[in-house]
Amino acid sequence: MAAYTCSASDLHPLLGGGANATAAAEYICGRFEAISNKFVDTTYAVDNTFLLFSAYLVFAMQLGFAMLCAGSVRAKNTMNIMLTNVLDAATGGIFFYVFGFAFAFGTPSNGFIGKHFFGLDKIPSSGFDYGYFLFQWAFAIAAAGITSGSIAERTQFVAYLIYSSVMTGLVYPIVAHWFWCSDGWGSAARGEGLLFGSGVIDFAGSGVVHLVGAVAGFWGALIEGPRIGRFDHSGKAVPMKGHSGTLVVLGTFLLWFGWYGFNPGSFLNILKAYGESGSYYGQWSAVGRTAVTTTLAGCSAALTTLFAKRMQTGHWNVTDVCNGLLGGFAAVTGGCAVVDPWAAIICGFVAAWVLIGFNVVAEKLKYDDPLEAAQLHGGCGTWGIIFTALFAKKEYVNEVYPGLPSRPYGLFMGGGGRLLGAHVVQILSIIGWVSVTMGAVFFVLLKLDLLRISHDEEMAGLDLTSHGGMAYEYDEKNGRNQVFEATV
């Protein structure tokens, strides 16, 4: 933000033009500039506080991931899946600091990969402060957390460390550079040479975060194969329910709460007027609208899933509803800032059916994903990318991505098909890049015998064989089917 300026020579004639007028003009301008600088300082402070608070909310989603994952697996693998969530954050922190942030946002650079700010060199600067790194790190580890759910209950611990390092240090950052950095070849923030004259509008990451994590998880789960007993000898699916609906619901609510940092926080700043200052409407309004669209998409998806699964199975299933809710959030993430609330309801409704459909296909293909992560984040994330290209509103697009009045917007809103073309390119490029890189990582781990645990370990559970004890103990003394926290 530039400071307002005051010229003593311009003010001098207005004060009478005498000798005292010169001193008065210089004094007034000095006070004016001091106050102006204070406003600049306040703007930076408010915007950085907003960004830091958003980063804390997004990081809190790691707790949601941990609880959701823990509740979705069998009790004998609880400590394993929670530890992998902790290490996604810890490993991701180091690798994103050393390499990842630079690869993603190291501008000026080329369209493929960043090349500055390794180890946060030369930060803070006029373009970035530490809060921006923290916010983007929280996004990177969210992508890695999606992948961990797909390969749960059968993966060697060393494989988690390796894939998480590669994901947060290389694979995810390059995709983030493509679509979020001002130099990225597909970014809507490019100064020139926009893809299809538009660039990709993936505001908070239906593609950059959710599809990336889902494609990586898909290849990990596919290369590993299903868990023992997931399909019987005839190929029929055998239910392997998670051990705690309570943890699933707790994790879902924590993720819901964190999404208010994930989506609205992606504005990065809040103290910005649209048009003339002094109006009630500005970026603060767009932040609020984004929170509303996020909410409505999740609610719509949850209710649609509730009744759809009731018709399909005859039960009101809490786990299915929670996954449907999260699918709605994943879908609206890409377009949350540029669509109307009514469109978000449509987004969530379709996302629920997308998730249900992908789960049916997964069972038929004997694909095993304990958390439905690839189906949820990949299927719903892909729908969200397409949804944005259909329903992005011209007014909101020009507010969020200013400087190009003729920028394409949603096809169904009268904006033509160029934005849809750009988004199809995004989907194909993410699937291709992540498949080549993470598919290769998981394939090499398999060949080195570092990917899947042994038959005996899988039957006994990873908590006992890899982590020194079970997460729960049976109350043998009273002979009741009761569990309580272990002290090991």
PDB file of C-alpha atoms in Angstrom, residues 38 48 206 287 318 407 439 442:
ATOM      1  CA  LYS A  38       0.642   5.074  10.283  1.00  0.00           C
ATOM      2  CA  ASN A  48      -0.915  -9.925   8.220  1.00  0.00           C
ATOM      3  CA  SER A 206      -9.903 -27.795  -5.571  1.00  0.00           C
ATOM      4  CA  VAL A 287     -14.386 -12.790   2.562  1.00  0.00           C
ATOM      5  CA  VAL A 318     -23.139 -40.726  10.001  1.00  0.00           C
ATOM      6  CA  ARG A 407     -11.511 -11.816 -18.550  1.00  0.00           C
ATOM      7  CA  GLY A 439       3.279 -43.007  -9.291  1.00  0.00           C
ATOM      8  CA  PHE A 442       5.270 -45.563  -5.020  1.00  0.00           C
TER       9      PHE A 442
END
